[in-house]
Short mmCIF file of C-alpha atoms and ligand atoms in Angstrom, two decimals:
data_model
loop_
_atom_site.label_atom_id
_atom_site.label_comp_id
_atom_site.label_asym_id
_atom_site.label_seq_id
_atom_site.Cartn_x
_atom_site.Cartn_y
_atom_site.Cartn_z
CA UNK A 283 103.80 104.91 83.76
CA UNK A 284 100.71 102.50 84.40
CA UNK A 285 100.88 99.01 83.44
CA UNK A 286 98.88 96.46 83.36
CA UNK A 287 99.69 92.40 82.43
CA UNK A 288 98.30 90.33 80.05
CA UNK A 289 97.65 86.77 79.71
CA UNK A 290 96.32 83.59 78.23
CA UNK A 291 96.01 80.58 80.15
CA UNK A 292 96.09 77.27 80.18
CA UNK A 293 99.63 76.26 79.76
CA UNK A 294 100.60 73.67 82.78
CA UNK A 295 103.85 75.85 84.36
CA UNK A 296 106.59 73.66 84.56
CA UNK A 297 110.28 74.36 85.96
CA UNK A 298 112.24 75.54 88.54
CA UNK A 299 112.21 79.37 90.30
CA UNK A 300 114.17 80.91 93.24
CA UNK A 301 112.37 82.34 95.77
CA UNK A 302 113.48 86.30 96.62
CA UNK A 303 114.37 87.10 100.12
CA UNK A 304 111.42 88.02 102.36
CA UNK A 305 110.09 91.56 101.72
CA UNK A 306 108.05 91.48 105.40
CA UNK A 307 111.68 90.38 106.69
CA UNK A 308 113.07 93.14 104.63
CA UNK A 309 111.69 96.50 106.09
CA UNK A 310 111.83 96.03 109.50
CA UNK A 311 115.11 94.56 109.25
CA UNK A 312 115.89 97.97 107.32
CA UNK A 313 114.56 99.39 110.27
CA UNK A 314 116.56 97.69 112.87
CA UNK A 315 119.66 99.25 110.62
CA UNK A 316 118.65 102.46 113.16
CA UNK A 317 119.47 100.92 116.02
CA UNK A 318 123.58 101.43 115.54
CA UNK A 319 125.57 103.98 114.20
CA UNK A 320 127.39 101.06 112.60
CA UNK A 321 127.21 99.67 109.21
CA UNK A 322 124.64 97.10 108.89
CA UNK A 323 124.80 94.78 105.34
CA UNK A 324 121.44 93.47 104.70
CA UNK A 325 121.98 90.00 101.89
CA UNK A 326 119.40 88.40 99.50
CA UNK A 327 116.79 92.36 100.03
CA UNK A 328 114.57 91.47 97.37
CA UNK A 329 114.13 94.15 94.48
CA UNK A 330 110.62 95.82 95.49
CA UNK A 331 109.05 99.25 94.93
CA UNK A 332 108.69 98.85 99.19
CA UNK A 333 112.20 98.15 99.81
CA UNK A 334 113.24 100.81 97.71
CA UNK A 335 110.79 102.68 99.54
CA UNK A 336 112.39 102.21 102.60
CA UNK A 337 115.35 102.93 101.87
CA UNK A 338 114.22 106.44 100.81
CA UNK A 339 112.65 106.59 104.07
CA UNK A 340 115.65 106.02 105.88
CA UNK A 341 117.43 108.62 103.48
CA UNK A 342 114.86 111.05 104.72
CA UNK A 343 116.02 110.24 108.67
CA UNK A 344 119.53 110.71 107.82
CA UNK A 345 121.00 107.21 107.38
CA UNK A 346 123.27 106.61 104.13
CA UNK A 347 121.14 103.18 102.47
CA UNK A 348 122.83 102.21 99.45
CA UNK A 349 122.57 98.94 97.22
CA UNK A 350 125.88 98.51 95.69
CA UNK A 351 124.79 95.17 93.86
CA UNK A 352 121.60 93.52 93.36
CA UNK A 353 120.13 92.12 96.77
CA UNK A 354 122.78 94.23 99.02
CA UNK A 355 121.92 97.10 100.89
CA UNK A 356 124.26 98.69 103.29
CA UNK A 357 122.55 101.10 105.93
CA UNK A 358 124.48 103.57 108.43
CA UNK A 359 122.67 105.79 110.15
CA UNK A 360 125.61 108.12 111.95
CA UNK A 361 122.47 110.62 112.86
CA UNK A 362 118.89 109.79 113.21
CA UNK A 363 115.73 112.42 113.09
CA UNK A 364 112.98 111.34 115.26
CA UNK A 365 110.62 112.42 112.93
CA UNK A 366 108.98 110.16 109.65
CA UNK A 367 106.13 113.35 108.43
CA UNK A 368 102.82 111.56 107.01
CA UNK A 369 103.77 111.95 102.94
CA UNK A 370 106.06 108.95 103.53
CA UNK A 371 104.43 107.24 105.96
CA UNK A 372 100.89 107.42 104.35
CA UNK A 373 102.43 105.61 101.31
CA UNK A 374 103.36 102.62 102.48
CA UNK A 375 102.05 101.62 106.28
CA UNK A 376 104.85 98.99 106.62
CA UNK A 377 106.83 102.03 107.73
CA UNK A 378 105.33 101.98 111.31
CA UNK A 379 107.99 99.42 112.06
CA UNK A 380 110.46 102.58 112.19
CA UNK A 381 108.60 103.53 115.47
CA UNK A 382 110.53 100.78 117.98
CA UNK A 383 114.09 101.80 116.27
CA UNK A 384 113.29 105.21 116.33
CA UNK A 385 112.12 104.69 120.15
CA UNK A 386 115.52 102.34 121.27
CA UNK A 387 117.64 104.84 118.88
CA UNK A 388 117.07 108.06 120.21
CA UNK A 389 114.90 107.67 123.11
CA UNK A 390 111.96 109.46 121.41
CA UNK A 391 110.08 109.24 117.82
CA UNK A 392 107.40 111.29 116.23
CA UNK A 393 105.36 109.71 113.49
CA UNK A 394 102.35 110.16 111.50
CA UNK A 395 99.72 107.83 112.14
CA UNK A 396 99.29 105.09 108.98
CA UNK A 397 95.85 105.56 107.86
CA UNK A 398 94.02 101.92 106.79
CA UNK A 399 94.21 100.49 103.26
CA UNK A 400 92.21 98.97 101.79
CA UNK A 401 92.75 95.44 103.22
CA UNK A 402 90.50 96.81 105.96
CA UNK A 403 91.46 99.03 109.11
CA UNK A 404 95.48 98.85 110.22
CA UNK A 405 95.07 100.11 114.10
CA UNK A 406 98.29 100.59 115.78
CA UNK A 407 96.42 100.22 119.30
CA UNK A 408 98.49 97.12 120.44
CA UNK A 409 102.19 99.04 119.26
CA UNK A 410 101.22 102.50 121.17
CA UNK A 411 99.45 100.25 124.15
CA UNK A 412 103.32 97.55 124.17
CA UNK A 413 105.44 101.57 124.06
CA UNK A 414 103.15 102.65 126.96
CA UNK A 415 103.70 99.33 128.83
CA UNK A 416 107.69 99.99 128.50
CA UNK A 417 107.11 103.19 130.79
CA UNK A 418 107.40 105.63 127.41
CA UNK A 419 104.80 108.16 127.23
CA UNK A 420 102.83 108.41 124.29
CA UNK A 421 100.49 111.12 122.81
CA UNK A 422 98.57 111.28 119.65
CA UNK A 423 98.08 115.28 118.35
CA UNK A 424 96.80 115.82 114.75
CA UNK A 425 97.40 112.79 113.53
CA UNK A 426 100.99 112.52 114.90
CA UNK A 427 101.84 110.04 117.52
CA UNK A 428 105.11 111.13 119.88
CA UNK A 429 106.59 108.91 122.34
CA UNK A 430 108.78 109.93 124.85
CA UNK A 431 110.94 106.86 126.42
CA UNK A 432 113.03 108.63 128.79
CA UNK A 433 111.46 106.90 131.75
CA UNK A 434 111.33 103.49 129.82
CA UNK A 435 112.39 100.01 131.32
CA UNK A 436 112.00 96.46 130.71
CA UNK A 437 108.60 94.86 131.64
CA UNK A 438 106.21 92.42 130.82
CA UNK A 439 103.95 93.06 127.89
CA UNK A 440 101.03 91.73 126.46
CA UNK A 441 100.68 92.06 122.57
CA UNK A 442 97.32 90.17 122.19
CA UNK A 443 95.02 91.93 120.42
CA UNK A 444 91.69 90.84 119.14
CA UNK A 445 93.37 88.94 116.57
CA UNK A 446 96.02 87.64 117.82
CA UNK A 447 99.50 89.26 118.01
CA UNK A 448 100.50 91.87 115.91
CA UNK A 449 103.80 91.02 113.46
CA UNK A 450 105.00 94.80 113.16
CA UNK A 451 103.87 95.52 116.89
CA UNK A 452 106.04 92.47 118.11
CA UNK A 453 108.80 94.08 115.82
CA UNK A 454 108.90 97.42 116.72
CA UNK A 455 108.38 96.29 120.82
CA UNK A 456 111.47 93.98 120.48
CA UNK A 457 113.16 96.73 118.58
CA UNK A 458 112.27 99.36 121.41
CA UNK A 459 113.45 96.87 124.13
CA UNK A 460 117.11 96.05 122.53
CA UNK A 461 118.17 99.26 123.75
CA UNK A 462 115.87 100.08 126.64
CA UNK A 463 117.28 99.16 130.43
CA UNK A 464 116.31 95.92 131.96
CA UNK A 465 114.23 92.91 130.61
CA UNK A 466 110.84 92.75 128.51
CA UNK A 467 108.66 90.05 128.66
CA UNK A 468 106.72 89.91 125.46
CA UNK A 469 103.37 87.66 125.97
CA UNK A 470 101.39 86.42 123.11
CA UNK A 471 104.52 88.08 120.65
CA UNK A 472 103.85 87.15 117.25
CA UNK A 473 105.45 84.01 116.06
CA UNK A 474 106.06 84.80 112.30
CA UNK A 475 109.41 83.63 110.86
CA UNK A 476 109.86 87.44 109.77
CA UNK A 477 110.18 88.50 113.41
CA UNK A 478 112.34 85.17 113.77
CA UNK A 479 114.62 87.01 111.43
CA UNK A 480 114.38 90.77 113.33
CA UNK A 481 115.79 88.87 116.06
CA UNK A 482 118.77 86.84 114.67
CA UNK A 483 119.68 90.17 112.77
CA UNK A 484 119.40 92.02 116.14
CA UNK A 485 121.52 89.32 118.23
CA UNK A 486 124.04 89.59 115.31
CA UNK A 487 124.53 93.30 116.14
CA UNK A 488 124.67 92.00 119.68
CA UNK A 489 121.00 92.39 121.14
CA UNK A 490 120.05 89.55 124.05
CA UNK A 491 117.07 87.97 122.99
CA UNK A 492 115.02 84.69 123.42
CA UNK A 493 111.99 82.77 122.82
CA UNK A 494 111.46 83.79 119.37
CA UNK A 495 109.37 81.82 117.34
CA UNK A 496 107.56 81.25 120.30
CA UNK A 497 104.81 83.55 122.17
CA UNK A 498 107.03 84.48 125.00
CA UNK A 499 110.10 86.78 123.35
CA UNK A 500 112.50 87.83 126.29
CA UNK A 501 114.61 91.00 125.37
CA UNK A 502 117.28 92.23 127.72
CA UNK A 503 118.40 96.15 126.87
CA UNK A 504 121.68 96.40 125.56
CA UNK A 505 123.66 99.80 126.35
CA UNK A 506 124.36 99.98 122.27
CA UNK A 507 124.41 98.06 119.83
CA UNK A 508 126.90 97.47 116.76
CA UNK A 509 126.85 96.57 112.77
CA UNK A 510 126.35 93.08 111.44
CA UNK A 511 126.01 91.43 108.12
CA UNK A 512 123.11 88.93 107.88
CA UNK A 513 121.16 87.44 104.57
CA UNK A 514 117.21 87.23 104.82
CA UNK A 515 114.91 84.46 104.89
CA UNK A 516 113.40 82.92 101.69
CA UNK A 517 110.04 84.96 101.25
CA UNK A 518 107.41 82.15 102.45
CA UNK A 519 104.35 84.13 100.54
CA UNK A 520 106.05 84.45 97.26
CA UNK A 521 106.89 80.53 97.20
CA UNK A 522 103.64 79.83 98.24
CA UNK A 523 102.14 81.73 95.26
CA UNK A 524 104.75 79.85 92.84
CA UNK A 525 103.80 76.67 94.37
CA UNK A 526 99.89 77.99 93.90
CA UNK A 527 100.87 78.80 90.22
CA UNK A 528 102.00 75.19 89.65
CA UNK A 529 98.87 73.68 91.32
CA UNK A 530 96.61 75.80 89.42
CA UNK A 531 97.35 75.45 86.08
CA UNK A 532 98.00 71.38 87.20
CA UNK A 533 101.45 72.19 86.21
CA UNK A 534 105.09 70.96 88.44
CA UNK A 535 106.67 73.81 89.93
CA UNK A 536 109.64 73.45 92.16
CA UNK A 537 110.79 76.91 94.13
CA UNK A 538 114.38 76.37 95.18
CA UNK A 539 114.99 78.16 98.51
CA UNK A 540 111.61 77.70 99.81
CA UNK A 541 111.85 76.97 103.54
CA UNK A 542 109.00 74.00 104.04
CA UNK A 543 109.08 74.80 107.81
CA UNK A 544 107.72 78.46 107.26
CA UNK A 545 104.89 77.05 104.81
CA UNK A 546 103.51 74.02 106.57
CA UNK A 547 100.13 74.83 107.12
CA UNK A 548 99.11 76.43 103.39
CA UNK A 549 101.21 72.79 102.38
CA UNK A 550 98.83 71.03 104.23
CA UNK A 551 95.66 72.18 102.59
CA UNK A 552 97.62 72.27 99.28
CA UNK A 553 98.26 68.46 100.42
CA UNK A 554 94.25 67.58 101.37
CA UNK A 555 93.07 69.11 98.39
CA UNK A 556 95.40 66.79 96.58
CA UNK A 557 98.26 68.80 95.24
CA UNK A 558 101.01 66.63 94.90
CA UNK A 559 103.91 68.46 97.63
CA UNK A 560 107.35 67.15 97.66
CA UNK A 561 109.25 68.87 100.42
CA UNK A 562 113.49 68.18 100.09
CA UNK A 563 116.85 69.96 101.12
CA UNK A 564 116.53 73.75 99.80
CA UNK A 565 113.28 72.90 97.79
CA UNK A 566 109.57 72.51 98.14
CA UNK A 567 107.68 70.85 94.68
CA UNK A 568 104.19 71.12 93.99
CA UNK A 569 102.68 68.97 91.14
CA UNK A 570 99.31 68.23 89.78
CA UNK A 571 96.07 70.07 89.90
CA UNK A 572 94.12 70.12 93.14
CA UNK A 573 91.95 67.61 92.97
CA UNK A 574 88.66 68.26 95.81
CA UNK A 575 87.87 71.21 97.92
CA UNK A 576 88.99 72.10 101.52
CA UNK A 577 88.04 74.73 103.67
CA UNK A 578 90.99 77.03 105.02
CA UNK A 579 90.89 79.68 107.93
CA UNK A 580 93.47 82.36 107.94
CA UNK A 581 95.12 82.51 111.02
CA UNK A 582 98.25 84.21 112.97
CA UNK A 583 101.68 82.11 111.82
CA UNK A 584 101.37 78.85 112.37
CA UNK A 585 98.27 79.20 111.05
CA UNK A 586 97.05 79.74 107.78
CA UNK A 587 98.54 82.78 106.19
CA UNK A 588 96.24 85.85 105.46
CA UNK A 589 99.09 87.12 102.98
CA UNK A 590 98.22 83.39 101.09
CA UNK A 591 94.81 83.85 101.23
CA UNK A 592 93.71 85.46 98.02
CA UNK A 593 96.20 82.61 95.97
CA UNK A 594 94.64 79.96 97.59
CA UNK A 595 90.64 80.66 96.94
CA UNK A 596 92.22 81.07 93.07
CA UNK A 597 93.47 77.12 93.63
CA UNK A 598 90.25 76.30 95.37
CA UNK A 599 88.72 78.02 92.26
CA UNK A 600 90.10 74.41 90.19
CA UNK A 601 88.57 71.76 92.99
CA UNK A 602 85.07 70.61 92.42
CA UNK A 603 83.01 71.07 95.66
CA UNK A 604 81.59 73.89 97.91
CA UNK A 605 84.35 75.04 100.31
CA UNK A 606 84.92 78.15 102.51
CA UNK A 607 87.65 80.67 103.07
CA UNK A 608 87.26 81.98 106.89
CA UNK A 609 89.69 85.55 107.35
CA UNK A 610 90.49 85.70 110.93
CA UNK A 611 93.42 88.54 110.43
CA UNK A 612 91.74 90.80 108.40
CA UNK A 613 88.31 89.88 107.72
CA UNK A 614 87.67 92.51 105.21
CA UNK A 615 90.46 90.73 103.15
CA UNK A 616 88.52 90.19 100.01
CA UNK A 617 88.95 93.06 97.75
CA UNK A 618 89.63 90.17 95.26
CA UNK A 619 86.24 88.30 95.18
CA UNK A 620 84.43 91.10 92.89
CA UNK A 621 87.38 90.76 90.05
CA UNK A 622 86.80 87.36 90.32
CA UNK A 623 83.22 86.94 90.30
CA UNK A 624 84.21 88.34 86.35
CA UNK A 625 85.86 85.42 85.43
CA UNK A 626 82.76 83.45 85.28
CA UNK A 627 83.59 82.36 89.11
CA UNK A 628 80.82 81.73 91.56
CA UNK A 629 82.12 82.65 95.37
CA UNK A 630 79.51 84.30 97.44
CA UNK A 631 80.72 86.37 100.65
CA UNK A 632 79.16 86.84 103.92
CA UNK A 633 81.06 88.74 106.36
CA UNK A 634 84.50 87.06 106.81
CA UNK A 635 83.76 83.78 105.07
CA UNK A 636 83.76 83.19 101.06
CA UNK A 637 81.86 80.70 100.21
CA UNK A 638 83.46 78.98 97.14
CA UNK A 639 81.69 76.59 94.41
CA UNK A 640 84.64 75.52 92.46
CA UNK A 641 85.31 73.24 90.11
CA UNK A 642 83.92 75.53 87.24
CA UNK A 643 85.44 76.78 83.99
CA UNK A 644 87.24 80.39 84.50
CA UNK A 645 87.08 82.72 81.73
CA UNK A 646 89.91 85.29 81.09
CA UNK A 647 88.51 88.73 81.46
CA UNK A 648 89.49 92.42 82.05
CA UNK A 649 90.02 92.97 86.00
CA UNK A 650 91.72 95.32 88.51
CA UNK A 651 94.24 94.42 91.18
CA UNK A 652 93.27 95.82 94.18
CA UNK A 653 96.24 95.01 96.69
CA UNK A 654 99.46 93.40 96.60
CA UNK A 655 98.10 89.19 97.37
CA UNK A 656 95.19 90.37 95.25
CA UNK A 657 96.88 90.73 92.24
CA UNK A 658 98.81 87.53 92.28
CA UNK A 659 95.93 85.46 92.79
CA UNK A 660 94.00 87.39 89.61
CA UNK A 661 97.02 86.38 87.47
CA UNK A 662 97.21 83.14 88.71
CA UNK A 663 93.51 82.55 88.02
CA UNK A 664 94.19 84.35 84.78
CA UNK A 665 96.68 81.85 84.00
CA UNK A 666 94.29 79.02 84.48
CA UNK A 667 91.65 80.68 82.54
CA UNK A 668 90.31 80.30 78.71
CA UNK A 669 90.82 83.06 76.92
CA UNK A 670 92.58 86.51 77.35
CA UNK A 671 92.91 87.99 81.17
CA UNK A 672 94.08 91.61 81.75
CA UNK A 673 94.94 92.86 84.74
CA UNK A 674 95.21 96.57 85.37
CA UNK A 675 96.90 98.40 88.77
CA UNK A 676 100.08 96.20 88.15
CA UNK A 677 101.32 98.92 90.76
CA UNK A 678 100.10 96.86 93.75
CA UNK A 679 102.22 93.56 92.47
CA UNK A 680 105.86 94.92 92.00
CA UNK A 681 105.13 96.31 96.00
CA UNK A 682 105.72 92.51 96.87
CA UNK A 683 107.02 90.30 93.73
CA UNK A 684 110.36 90.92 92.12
CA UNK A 685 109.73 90.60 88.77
CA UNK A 686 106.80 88.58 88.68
CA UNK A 687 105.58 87.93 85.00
CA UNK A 688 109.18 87.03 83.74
CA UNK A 689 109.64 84.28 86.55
CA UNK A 690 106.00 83.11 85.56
CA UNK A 691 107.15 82.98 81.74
CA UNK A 692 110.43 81.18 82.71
CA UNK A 693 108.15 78.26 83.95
CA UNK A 694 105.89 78.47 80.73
CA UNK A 695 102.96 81.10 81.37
CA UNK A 696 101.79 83.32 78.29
CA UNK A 697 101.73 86.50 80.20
CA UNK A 698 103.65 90.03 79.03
CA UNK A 699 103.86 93.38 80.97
CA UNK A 700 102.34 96.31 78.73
CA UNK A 701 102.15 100.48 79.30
CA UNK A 702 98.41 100.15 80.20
CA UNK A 703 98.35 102.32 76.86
CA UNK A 704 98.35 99.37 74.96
CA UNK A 705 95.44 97.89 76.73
CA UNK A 706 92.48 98.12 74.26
CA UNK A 707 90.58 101.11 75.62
CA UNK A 708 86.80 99.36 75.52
CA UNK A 709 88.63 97.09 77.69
CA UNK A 710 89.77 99.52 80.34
CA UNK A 711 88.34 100.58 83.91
CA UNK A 712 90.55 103.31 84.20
CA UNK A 713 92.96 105.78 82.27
N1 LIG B 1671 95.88 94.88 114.87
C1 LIG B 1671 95.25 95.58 115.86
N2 LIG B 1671 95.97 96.54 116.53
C2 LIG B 1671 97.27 96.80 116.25
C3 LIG B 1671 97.92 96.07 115.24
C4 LIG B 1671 97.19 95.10 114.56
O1 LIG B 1671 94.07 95.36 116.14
O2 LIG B 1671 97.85 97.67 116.90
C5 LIG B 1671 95.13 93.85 114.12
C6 LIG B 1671 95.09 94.15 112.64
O3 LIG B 1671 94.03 95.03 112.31
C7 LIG B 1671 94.90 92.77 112.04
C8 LIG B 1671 95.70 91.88 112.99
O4 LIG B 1671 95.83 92.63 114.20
O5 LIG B 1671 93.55 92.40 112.12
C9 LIG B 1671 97.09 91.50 112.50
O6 LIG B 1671 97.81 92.63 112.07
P1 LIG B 1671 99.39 92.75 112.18
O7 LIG B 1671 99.71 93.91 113.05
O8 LIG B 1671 99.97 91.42 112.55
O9 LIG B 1671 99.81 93.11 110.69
P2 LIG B 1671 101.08 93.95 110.28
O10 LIG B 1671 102.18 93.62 111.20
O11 LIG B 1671 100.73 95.37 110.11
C10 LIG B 1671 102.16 92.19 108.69
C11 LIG B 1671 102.49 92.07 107.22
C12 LIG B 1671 101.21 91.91 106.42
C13 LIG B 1671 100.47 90.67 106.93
C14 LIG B 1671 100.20 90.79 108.44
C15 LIG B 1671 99.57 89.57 109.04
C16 LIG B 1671 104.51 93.36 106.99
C17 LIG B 1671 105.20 94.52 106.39
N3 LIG B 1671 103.20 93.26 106.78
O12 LIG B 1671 101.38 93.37 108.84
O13 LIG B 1671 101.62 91.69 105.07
O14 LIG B 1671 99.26 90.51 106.24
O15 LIG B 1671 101.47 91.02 109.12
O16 LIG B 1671 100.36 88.45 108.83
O17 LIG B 1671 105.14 92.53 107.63
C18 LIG B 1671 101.39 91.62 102.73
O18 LIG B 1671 102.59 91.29 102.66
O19 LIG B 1671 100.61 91.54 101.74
C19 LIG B 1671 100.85 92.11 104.00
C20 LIG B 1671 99.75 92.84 104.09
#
């Protein structure tokens, strides 16, 4: 059933809110389950049509994935197919992080290539070009890419791409090399906390890695490896968008959980453009409305989150002042300009960089989520808006935020979930 969310803003949001487990720690973590025949217990999984969708995935391969309470999943994948067919993968293109298990598992994989989205193109250049540097062959045939690692062994590898590293790549590389003979030198490896995670989880079912978090990850193959039970990080994007919702209805929003150290550059431009951010044990606080416009550039972890992005032009949307949004990860990343161009906004785009004149009043309006960070930052603009906001393709949301408009009414926001059948028709884009 479609649904879409409704809203009227202008309440501050005030309170407290937990922040979910990590959803990009989540599936290739779920991945990594493939690497043993042993039970691996995955803690704090957030509740997300993806997850779930991974776990289906993994069904499909032959592993038992169950969730016997909320926020536990417990993989064991006895036997393992090599083969994840396109309907799956086409559905969700996180799933190309099965490749490296697949790859250390069994030696060999077969997968569909993940067409783009519409974020812009999602090559998998740099993951085939890191398999090839192991020693595997690899061959693309109708859409299907096989790898063959019977000759792999360890050896240096460069995952720099022409933007930087690649988060799944680096995933599905250290995956591959866990199980594959001899040592791998990852250069330029992505640095995300999420791959941070991939690795503790892997070293907990007894992998030999190091340098994580850094741009050097050194993996030494393990014969096999064995079952662990390890809880996920705090989901760094979803407490940025709480902390967003706070700032941008000049509201005080603490998200308990929130790891500061993952966030630290989107709290320093919350910080510049005034937002009040108290950072503590277990907590990070944002209070007050921003209060002038900065200029952000997205940017591989440390950097500037893409995946924060879309949230943070919304904020910027509150500051008086010109200021510009540069994408340097995906620079067609801007799906949600056009929805919000019809809330009376004024942001004018030219290539990757949005030009932003904030500090204008935002109407509420009908619009359409186009992507998972897209939607949150229409609702949280909705939130801030006069008037009525609807926001259809509610789809795209519940892919990354577990249950997104009740946390958002625990902290005070006017906003319901509807069938989209109860959506005034003149008001609709779609049926
Ligand atoms: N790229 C290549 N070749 C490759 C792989 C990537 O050129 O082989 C390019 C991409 O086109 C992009 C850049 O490198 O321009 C970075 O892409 P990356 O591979 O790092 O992205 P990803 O690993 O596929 C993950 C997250 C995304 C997040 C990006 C960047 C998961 C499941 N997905 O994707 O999350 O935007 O890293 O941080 O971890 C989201 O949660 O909304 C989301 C899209």
């Amino acid at each position: 059933m479609l649904e879409v969310a409704r809203m009227t803003g202008g309440a501050p949001l005030r309170g407290e809110v937990r922040a979910a487990g990590a959803k990009n720690a989540a599936l290739p973590l779920m991945a990594a389950a493939l690497l043993t025949s042993s039970e691996v217990i995955l803690r704090g999984v957030p509740d997300l049509s993806d997850v779930r969708f991974m776990a289906e995935i993994l069904r499909h391969l032959g592993a038992e994935a169950s969730s016997p309470e909320p926020g536990t999943w417990r993989i064991r994948a006895g036997e393992v197919s090599h083969r994840t067919p396109y309907e799956l993968v086409r559905k969700m293109r996180a799933s190309v992080c099965l490749l490296g298990a697949l790859v250390g598992r069994l030696g060999r994989a077969e997968m569909a290539v993940p067409g783009g989205c519409v974020i812009g193109p999602r090559p998998i250049d740099l993951h085939l070009r890191g398999l090839e540097a192991l020693g595997c062959r690899v061959g693309l045939e109708s859409g299907v890419v096989s790898v063959d690692a019977s000759a792999a062994r360890g050896a240096e590898v460069d995952m720099g791409g022409p933007m930087g590293s690649t988060v799944l790549g680096t995933a599905n590389l250290v995956m591959a090399a866990s199980l594959t003979r001899g040592t791998t030198r990852i250069l330029n490896a992505a640095m995300e906390p999420e791959v941070t995670d991939l690795c503790d989880l892997l070293r907990r079912m007894g992998a030999a890695i190091a340098g994580d978090g850094t741009s050097v990850i050194e993996v030494t193959g393990a014969d096999s490896l064995g079952g662990a039970d390890h809880a996920i990080i705090a989901d760094r994007i979803e407490a940025g968008t709480y902390l967003a919702a706070g700032a941008i209805t000049g509201g005080d929003v603490t998200v308990l959980g929130a790891e500061a150290g993952h966030l630290a550059a989107f709290l320093g431009r919350m910080e510049a453009a005034g937002v009040g951010i108290e950072v503590g044990r277990g907590y990070v606080r944002a209070a007050g409305r921003p209060l002038r416009g900065v200029d952000v550039v997205t940017e591989p972890h440390p950097g500037f989150p893409t995946d924060l992005q879309a949230q943070f032009m919304a904020v910027q949307l509150m500051a008086p002042g010109v200021t510009t949004v540069t994408e340097r990860v995906y620079p067609h990343r801007f799906m949600h300009v056009a929805e919000l161009q019809r809330m009376g906004t004024d942001i004018r785009l030219d290539g990757a960089v949005a030009t932003v004149l904030g500090g204008r009043p935002l109407s509420g309006a009908p619009v359409m989520a186009s992507d998972l960070r897209a939607s949150a930052a229409l609702i949280l603009a909705g939130l801030a808006a006069s008037g009525e906001t609807w926001v259809q393709r509610l789809y795209h949301l519940d892919r990354g935020y577990e249950r997104f408009e009740e946390r958002l009414r625990s902290l005070g926001a006017d906003i319901v979930r509807l069938p989209q059948s109860e959506m005034p028709s003149s008001l609709r884009s779609e049926d």
